[in-house]
XYZ file of C-alpha atoms in Angstrom:
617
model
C 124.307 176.811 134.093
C 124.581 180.524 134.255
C 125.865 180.013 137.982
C 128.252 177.645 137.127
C 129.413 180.689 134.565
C 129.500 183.343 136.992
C 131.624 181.167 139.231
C 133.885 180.462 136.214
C 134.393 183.922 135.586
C 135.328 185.137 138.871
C 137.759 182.146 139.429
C 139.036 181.309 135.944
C 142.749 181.920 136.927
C 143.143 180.059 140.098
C 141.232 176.542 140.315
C 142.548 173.946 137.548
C 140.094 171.194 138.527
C 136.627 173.631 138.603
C 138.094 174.618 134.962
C 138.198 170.967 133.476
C 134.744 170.610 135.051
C 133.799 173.924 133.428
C 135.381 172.639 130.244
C 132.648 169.635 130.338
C 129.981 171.440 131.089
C 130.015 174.466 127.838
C 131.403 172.038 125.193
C 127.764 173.174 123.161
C 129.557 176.549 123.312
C 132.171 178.022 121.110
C 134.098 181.278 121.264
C 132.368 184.531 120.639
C 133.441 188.206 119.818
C 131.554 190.979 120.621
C 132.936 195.081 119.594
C 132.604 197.235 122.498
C 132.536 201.169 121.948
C 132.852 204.580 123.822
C 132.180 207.402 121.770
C 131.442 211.389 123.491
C 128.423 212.133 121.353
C 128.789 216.169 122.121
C 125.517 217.380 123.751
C 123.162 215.298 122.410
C 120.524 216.197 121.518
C 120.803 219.558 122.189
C 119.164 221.530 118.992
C 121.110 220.220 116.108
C 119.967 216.218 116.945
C 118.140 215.992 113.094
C 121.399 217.504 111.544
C 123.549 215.216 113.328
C 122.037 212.167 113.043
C 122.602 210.842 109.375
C 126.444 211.707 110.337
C 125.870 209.355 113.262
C 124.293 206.962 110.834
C 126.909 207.014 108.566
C 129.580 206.391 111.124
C 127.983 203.735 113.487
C 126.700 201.966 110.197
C 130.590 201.385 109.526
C 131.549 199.817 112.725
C 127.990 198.415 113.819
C 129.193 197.554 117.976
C 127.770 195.244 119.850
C 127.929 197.535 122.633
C 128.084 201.248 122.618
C 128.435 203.626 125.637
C 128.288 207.115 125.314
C 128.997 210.436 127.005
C 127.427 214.148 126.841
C 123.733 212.709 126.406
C 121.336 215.158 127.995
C 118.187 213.559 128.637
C 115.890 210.078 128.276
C 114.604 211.643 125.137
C 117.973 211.798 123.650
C 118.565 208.404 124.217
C 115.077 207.049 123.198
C 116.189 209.713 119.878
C 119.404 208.162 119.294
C 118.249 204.725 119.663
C 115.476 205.270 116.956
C 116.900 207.763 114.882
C 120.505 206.508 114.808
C 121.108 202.917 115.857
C 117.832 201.324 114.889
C 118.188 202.890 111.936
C 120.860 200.650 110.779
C 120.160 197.765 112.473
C 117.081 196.631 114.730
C 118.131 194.535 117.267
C 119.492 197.734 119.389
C 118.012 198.405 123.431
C 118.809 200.989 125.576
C 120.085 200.285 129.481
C 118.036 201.954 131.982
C 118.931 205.509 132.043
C 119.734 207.929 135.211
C 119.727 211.734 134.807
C 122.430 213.181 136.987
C 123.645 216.679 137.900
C 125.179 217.078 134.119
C 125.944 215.750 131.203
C 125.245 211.758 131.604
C 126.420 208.628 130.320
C 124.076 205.890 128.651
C 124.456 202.393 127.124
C 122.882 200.416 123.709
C 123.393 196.723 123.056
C 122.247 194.398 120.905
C 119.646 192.277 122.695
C 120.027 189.068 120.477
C 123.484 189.029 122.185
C 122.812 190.676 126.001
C 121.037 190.988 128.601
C 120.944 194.504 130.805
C 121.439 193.720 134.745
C 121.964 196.902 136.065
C 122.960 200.960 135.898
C 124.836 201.821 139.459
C 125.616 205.322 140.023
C 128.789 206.431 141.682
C 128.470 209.915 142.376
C 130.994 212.593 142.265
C 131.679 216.262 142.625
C 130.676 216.842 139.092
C 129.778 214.300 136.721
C 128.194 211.134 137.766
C 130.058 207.754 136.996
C 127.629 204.791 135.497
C 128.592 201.027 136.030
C 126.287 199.451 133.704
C 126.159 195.329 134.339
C 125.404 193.232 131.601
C 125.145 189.452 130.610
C 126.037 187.802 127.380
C 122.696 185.222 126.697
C 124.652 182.386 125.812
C 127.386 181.865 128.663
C 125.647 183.775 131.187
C 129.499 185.693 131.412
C 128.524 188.843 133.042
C 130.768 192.232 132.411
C 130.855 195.711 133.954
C 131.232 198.777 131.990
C 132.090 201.816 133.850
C 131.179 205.048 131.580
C 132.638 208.135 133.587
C 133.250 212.149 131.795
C 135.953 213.528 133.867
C 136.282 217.267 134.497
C 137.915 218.898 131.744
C 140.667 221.621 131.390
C 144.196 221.814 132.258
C 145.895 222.831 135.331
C 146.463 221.454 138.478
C 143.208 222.363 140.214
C 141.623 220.694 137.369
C 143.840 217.753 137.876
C 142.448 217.264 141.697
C 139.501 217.201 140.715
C 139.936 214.520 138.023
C 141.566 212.709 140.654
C 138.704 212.729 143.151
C 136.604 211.518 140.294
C 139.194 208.431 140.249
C 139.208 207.967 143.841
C 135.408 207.565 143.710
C 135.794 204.792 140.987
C 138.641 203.095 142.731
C 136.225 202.901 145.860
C 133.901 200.619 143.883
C 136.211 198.796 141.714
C 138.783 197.764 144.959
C 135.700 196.149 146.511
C 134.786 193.874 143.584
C 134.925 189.919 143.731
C 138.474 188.920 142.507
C 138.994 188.394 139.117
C 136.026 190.586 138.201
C 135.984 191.088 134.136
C 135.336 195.056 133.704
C 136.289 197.636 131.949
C 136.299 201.783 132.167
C 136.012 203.969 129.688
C 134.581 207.461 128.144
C 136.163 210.805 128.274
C 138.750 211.175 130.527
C 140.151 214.896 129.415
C 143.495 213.560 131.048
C 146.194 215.193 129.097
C 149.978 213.083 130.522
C 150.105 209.751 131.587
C 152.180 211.720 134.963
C 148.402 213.167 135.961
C 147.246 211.738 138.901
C 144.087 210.575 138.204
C 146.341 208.473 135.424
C 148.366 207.331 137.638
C 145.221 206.018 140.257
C 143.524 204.283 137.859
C 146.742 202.301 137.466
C 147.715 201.733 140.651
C 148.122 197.923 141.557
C 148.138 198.673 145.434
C 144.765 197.770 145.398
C 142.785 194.792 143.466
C 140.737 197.395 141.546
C 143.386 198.806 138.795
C 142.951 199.019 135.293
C 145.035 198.433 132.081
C 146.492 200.703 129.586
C 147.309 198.594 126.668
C 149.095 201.556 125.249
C 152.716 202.255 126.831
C 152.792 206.147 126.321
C 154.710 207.931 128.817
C 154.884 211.887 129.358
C 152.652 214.435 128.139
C 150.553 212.932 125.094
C 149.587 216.694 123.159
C 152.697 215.921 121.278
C 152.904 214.959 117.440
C 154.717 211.608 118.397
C 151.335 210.241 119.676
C 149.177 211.899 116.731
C 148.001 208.039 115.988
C 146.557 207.765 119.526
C 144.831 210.953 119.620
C 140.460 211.364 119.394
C 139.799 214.851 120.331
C 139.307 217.283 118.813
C 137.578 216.547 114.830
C 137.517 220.282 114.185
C 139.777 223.521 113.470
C 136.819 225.951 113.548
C 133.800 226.437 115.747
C 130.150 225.379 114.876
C 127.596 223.489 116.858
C 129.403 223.224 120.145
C 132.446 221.033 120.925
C 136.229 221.773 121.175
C 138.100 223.249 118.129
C 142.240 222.947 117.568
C 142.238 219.904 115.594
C 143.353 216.307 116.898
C 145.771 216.893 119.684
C 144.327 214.841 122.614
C 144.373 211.803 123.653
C 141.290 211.714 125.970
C 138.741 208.918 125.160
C 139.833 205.672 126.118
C 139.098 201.963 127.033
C 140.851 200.622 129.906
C 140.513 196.753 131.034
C 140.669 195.231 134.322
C 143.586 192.460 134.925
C 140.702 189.625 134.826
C 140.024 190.709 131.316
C 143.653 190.725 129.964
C 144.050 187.323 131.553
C 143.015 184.258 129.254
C 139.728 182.629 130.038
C 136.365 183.992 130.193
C 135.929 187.547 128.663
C 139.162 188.192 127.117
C 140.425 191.279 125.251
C 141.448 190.559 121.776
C 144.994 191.467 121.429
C 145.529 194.184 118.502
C 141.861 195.087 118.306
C 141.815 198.625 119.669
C 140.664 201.242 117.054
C 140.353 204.948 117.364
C 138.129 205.006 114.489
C 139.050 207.465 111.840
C 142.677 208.792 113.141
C 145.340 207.894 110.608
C 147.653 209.866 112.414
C 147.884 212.412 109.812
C 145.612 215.174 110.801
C 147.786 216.238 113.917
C 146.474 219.329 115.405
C 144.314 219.630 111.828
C 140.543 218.417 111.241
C 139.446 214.898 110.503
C 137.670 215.207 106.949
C 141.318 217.416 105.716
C 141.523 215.378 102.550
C 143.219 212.823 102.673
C 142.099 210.251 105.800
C 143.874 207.247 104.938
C 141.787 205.442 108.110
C 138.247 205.705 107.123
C 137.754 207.561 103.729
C 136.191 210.998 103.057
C 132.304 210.539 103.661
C 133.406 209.022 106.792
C 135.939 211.352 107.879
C 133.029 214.438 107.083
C 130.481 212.206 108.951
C 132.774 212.087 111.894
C 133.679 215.820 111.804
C 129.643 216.972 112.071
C 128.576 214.542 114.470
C 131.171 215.425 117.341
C 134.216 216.925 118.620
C 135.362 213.396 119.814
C 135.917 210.574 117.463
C 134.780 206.570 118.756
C 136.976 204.465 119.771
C 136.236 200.315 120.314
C 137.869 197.425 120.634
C 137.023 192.986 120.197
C 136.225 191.234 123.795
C 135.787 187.158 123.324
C 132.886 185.715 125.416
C 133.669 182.117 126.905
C 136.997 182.112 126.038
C 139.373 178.623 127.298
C 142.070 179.316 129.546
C 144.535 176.611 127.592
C 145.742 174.857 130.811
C 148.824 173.531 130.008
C 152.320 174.633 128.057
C 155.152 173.684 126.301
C 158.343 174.270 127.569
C 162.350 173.728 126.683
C 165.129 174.552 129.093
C 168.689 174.262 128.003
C 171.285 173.990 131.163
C 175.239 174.136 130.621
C 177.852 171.978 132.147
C 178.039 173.608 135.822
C 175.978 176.522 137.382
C 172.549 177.245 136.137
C 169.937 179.930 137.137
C 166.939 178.035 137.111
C 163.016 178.571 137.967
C 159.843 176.310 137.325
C 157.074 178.232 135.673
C 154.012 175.815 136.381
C 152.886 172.498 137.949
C 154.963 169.503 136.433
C 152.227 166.368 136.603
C 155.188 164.077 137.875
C 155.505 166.253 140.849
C 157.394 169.338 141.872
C 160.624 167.772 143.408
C 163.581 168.737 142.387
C 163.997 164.895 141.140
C 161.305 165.289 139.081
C 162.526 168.937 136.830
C 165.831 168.164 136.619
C 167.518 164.699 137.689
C 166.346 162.617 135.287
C 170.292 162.825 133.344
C 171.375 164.659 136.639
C 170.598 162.011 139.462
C 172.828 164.154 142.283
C 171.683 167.554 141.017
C 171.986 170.027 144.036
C 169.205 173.251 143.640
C 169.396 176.093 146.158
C 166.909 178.852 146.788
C 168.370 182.632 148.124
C 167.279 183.319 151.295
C 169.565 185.653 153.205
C 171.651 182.924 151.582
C 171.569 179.516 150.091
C 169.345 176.986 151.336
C 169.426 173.858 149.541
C 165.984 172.187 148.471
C 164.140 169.003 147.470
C 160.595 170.772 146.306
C 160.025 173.692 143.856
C 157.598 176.639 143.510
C 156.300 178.385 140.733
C 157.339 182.232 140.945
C 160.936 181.396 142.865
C 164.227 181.141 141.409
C 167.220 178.473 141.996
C 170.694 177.907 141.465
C 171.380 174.526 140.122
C 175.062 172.585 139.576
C 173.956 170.597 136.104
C 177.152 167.457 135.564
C 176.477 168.314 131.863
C 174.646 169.695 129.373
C 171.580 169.320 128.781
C 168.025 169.589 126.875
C 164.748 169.577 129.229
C 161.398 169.931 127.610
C 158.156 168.331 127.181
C 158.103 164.802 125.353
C 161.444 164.004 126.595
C 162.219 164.713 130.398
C 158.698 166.453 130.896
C 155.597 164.719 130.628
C 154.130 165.269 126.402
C 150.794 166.686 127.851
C 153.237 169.706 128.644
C 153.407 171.808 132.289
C 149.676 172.890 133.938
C 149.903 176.841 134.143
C 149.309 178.268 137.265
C 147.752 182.175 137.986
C 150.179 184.555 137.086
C 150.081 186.241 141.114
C 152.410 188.483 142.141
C 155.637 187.370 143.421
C 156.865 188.176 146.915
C 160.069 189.569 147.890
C 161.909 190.950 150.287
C 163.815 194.093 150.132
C 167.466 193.711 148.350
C 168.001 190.813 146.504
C 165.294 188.055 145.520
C 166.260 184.870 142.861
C 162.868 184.876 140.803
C 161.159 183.171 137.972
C 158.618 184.008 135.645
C 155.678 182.023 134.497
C 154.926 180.598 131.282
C 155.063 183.641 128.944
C 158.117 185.559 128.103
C 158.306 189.009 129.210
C 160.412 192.481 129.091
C 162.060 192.693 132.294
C 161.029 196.564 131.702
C 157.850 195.734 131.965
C 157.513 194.622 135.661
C 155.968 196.630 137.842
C 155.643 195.983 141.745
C 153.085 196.885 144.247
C 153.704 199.408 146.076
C 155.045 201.199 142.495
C 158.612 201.966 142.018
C 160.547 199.772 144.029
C 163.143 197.925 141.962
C 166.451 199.213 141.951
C 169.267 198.684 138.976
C 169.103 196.145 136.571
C 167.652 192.778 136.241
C 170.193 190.174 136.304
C 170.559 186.460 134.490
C 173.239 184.871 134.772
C 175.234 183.206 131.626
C 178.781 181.945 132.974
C 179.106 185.470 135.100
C 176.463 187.804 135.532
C 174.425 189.871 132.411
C 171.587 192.329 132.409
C 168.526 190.632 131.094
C 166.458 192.033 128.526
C 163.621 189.077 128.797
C 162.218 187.091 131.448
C 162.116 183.653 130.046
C 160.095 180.559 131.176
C 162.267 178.018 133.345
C 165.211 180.091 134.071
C 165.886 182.649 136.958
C 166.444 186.417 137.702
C 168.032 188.630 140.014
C 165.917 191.610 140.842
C 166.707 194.197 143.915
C 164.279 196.254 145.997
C 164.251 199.237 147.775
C 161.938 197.756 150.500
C 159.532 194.594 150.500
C 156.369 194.779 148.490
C 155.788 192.138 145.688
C 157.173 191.889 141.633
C 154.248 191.535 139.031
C 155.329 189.933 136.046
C 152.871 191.196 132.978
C 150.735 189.278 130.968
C 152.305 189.749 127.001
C 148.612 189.930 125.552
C 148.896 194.251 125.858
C 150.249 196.056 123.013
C 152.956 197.815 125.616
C 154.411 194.636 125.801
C 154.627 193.663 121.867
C 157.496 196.357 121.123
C 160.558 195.784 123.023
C 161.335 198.506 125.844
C 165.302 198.173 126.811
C 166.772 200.230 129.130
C 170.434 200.895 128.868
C 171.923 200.938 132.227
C 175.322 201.347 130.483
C 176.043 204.557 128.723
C 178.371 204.070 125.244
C 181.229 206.280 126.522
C 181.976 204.534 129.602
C 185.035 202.933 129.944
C 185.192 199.224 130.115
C 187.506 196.840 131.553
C 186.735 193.152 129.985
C 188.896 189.894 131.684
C 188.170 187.154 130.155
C 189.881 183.898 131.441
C 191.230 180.777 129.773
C 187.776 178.454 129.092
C 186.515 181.636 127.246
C 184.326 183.123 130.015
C 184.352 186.329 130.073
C 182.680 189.697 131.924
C 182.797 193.598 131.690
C 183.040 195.897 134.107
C 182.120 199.848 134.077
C 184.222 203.466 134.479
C 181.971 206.248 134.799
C 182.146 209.803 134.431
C 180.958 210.696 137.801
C 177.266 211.340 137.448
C 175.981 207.948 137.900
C 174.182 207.108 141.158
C 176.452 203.833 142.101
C 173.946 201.981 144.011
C 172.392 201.505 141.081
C 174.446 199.074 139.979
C 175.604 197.192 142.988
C 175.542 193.322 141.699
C 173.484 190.207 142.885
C 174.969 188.392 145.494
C 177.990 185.843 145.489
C 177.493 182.783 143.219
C 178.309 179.517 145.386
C 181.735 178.681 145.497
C 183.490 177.518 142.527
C 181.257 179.469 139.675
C 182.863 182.141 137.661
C 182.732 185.685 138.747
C 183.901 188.915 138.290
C 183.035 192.575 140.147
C 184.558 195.195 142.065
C 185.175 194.989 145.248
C 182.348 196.952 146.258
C 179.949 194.541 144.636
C 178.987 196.611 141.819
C 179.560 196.283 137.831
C 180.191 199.798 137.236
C 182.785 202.899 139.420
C 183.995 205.989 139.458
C 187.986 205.126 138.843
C 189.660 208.561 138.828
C 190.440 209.644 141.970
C 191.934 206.132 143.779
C 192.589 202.244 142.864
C 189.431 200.104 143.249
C 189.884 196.817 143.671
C 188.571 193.984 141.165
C 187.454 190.350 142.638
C 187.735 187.697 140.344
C 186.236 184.183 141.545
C 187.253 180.712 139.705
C 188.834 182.058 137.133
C 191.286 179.850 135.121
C 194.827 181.452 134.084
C 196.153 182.694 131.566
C 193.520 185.613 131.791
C 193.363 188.192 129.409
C 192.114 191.814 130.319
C 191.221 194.402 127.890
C 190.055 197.743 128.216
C 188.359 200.474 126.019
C 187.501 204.192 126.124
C 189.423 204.515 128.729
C 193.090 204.539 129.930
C 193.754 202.689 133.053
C 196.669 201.792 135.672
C 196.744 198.112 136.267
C 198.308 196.468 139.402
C 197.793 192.758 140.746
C 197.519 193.543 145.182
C 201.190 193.825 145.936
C 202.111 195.668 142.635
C 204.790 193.134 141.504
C 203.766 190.931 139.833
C 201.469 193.142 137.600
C 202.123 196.642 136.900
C 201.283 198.148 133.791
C 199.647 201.383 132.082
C 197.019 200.362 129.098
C 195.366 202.791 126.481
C 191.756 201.921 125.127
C 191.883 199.473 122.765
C 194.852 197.570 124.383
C 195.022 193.903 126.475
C 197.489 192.783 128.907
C 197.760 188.495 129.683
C 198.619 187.884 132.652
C 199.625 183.785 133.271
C 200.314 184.049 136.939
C 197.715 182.306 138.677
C 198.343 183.869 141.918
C 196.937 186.690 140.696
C 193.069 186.459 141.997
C 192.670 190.470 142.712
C 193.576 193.490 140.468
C 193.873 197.105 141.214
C 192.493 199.831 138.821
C 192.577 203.092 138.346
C 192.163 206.001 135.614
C 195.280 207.694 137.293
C 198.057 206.849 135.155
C 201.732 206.881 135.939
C 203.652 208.525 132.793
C 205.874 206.357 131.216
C 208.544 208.955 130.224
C 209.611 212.399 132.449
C 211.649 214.410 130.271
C 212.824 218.538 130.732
């Protein structure tokens, strides 16, 4: 049984069939949570150990973990102290992890042994500070975790910064060469002071298998009062007994998760769970115990000031946790052109037959490929046009079989660079939050397409995106169990001055197009490619929604449009001329419309140079 777990757990996202024969074999077994904690326990036990410990008591007695790693302890006789003194003293079920003495400070680990079993305590060495993976196994499901405890160099500057980022490197050595899907997570203190440091920025990186998750979104430097909730260092204004003084200001102890454990299935992170025990986010760049702490109270809040300069910080991790392995799903289409995607397996089959042509027998479904290809099967993670003869519904129950749509892993997507037609999987997502491997690659907005082209704000199960690169690599679409993800992030590609030229044609569809000032780097904002022939579309010439319009006429492409067209503009004052200049010809101020009925008129000129319409002396 326990190997049948450990398979489980490094495969949960990718075999369907091993799952349901999984699912048979732990139906004795329900769901468990466990609290896993990090807390930098200052120099323990240095001299002040008996003074420090009923503070200890008092604040581990409030959050009793499951699991608790700490930082800064000195010696095997401060942890054999803290586990008597401290942790047994408020519950007796506690065990230390083997402990190794390093170079400095050390890290050690405490569980409760009715719940795990200790495997192992690997040292990765570094320049300073060695970095622990302890291994553990929960008793019941045999589900085995890796905690990596690390204490990165401290201080500021960017010598200090290297070496924080060599640290990294030496984590990233181990955690790239893991088994796939490997449930871990790293934590401790990492003195990191700006999500732009480096050694940030490695832990992150999804170049290589072995990244981790921040489920906090919190870009730029974080010693700011804006992030005074997410700060655990330092307790104190005033020196005594060692530690940092300057009040809470830093956000350095943290628990970051591997991708494995932010899946579903397995050991799973608990979505809203994270605590930095005591921080109210009121006692920016103050003490903890400065009456009041609206978080934890004022014995705790003292407690928590004497014992250390850092407060804990913990989080809830389910053991043996079900991947569900199918979904819902509902798909409207219009009468025409559709931008469509299948997010999972459909039990029917993936031909096109099978999604879509149950009320739309001759559907035709291309796939973008240096241009259209027309196709008869479908993949997860790719995105299609499709010409629907009507409206229509799709979901489960109806078109789709009731059992709903098996989910598939979540992998990356691959795409060439320029233009790829993707879909999402079954979650719905901010198209902010994709990421690509290697980092930074898309380019401009993420388009969906709604009777002429719109920047998407969400990436929504069954339906298809436009998304450019810079060069190939591959789009990772995020799984919407982090916090990040539970605020929307929109960026807005289009600033409120701009000018805007809107044509709208005679069935009501309608687009806008951009003026800017001048600033703006164009290729930002060049368009997706060409619809097929006979779908609605306007741009510029030039393939792009937005351009500079002061200097010389640009030229504005419309594509089955249906006269009379009306075209309206605002913030601006333009020139309008059809391509000879005859049979339009006209000068509008923002806020005004011109209808033209002429339906030879398929191309406009536009420009912000104006011809007056009076010379006088």
């Amino acid at each position: 049984m326990l190997g049948l777990h450990f398979l489980y757990q490094n495969m949960k996202t990718y075999y369907s069939s091993f799952l349901l024969l999984f699912v048979l074999n732990v139906v004795g077994f329900s769901q468990t949570q466990y609290k896993i904690m990090s807390y930098n326990i200052l120099n323990y036990p240095g001299s002040t150990s008996s003074i420090r410990n009923p503070d200890f008591q008092t604040v581990l007695s409030n959050i009793v973990p499951d699991i608790i790693v700490v930082q800064e302890i000195l010696s095997q006789a401060g942890v054999n102290e803290f586990l008597n003194s401290v942790l047994n003293s408020i519950s007796g079920d506690y065990t230390a992890g083997t402990f190794i003495n390093g170079p400095d400070t050390d890290n050690a680990i405490f569980f409760k042994s009715s719940h795990f079993n200790f495997i192992a305590n690997n040292v990765i060495t570094t320049a300073l500070r060695d970095i622990n993976e302890f291994v553990l196994s929960e008793n019941t499901t045999g589900d085995t975790i890796r905690i990596y405890s690390l204490h990165l160099k401290a201080s500021t500057g960017s010598t200090n910064q290297q070496k924080r980022h060599n640290e990294v490197i030496a984590l990233r050595n181990v955690t790239d060469t893991l088994p796939p899907n490997s449930d871990y997570i790293v934590c401790g203190d990492f003195n990191i002071y700006s999500a732009n440091e480096p050694a940030y920025q490695e832990l992150l990186d999804q170049s290589q298998q072995g990244y981790v998750i921040d489920i906090y979104d919190l870009p730029g430097t974080w010693n700011n009062p804006s992030y005074a909730l997410y700060h655990t260092q330092s307790t104190r204004t005033r020196q005594f007994g060692g530690g940092a003084t300057g009040g809470m200001d830093d956000r350095f102890d943290m628990i970051l998760m591997s991708q494995a454990v932010m899946d579903s299935g397995g050991i799973f992170y608990e979505p809203n769970s994270f605590v930095n025990y005591g921080n109210d986010g009121n006692h920016y760049n103050d003490s903890i115990n400065k009456p009041p702490n609206n978080a934890v109270g004022q014995i705790v809040a003292d407690a928590l000031h004497g014992a250390s300069d850092h407060i804990p910080v913990y989080a809830h991790f389910s053991f043996n946790n079900q991947i569900p392995l199918t979904f819902q799903l509902t798909v409207s289409v219009v009468d025409d052109w559709n931008l469509v995607s299948v997010p999972g397996i459909n039990p029917d089959g993936q031909l096109v037959e099978t999604w879509w042509s149950a009320k739309n027998p001759e559907a035709n479904v291309f796939k973008y490929s240096n241009g259209y290809q027309i196709i008869t099967s479908t993949t997860p993670g790719e995105g299609y046009w499709m010409k629907h003869l009507g409206a229509n519904i799709y979901n489960t129950g109806d078109e789709w079989p009731a059992g709903g749509i098996e989910k598939v892993s979540n992998t990356p997507i691959p795409a060439e660079a320029g233009w790829n037609l993707i879909g999402g999987y079954e979650n719905t997502v901010l198209t902010s939050s994709l990421t690509t491997t290697p980092p930074g690659l898309i380019s401009g907005p993420i388009y969906e397409y709604v009777d002429g082209y719109f920047v998407a704000t969400n990436l929504k199960p069954g339906y298809a995106y436009w998304v450019k690169l810079t060069s190939s690599g591959s789009i990772n679409i995020p799984i919407p169990t982090q916090n990040k993800y539970n605020t929307e992030l929109v960026v807005d590609h289009f600033r409120e001055d701009w000018g805007r030229i809107t044509i709208t044609d005679a069935t009501g569809k309608s687009f806008t197009l951009y003026a800017v000032d001048g600033e703006a780097n164009l290729e930002s904002y060049e368009m997706p490619p060409m619809p097929p022939t006979d779908v609605f579309d306007v741009r510029y010439e030039s393939n792009r929604i937005a351009e500079e319009l002061m200097s010389e006429f640009k030229a504005i492409q419309m594509t089955a449009i249906v006269h009379p067209i009306t075209v309206k503009v605002e913030n601006m004052d333009i020139r309008l001329q059809d391509e000879t200049g005859k049979l339009v010809d006209a000068n509008l101020k923002s806020g005004e419309d011109i209808t033209i009925s002429n339906a030879q008129v398929s191309k406009l000129m536009v420009t912000g140079d104006m011809v007056p319409d009076v010379f006088a002396l």
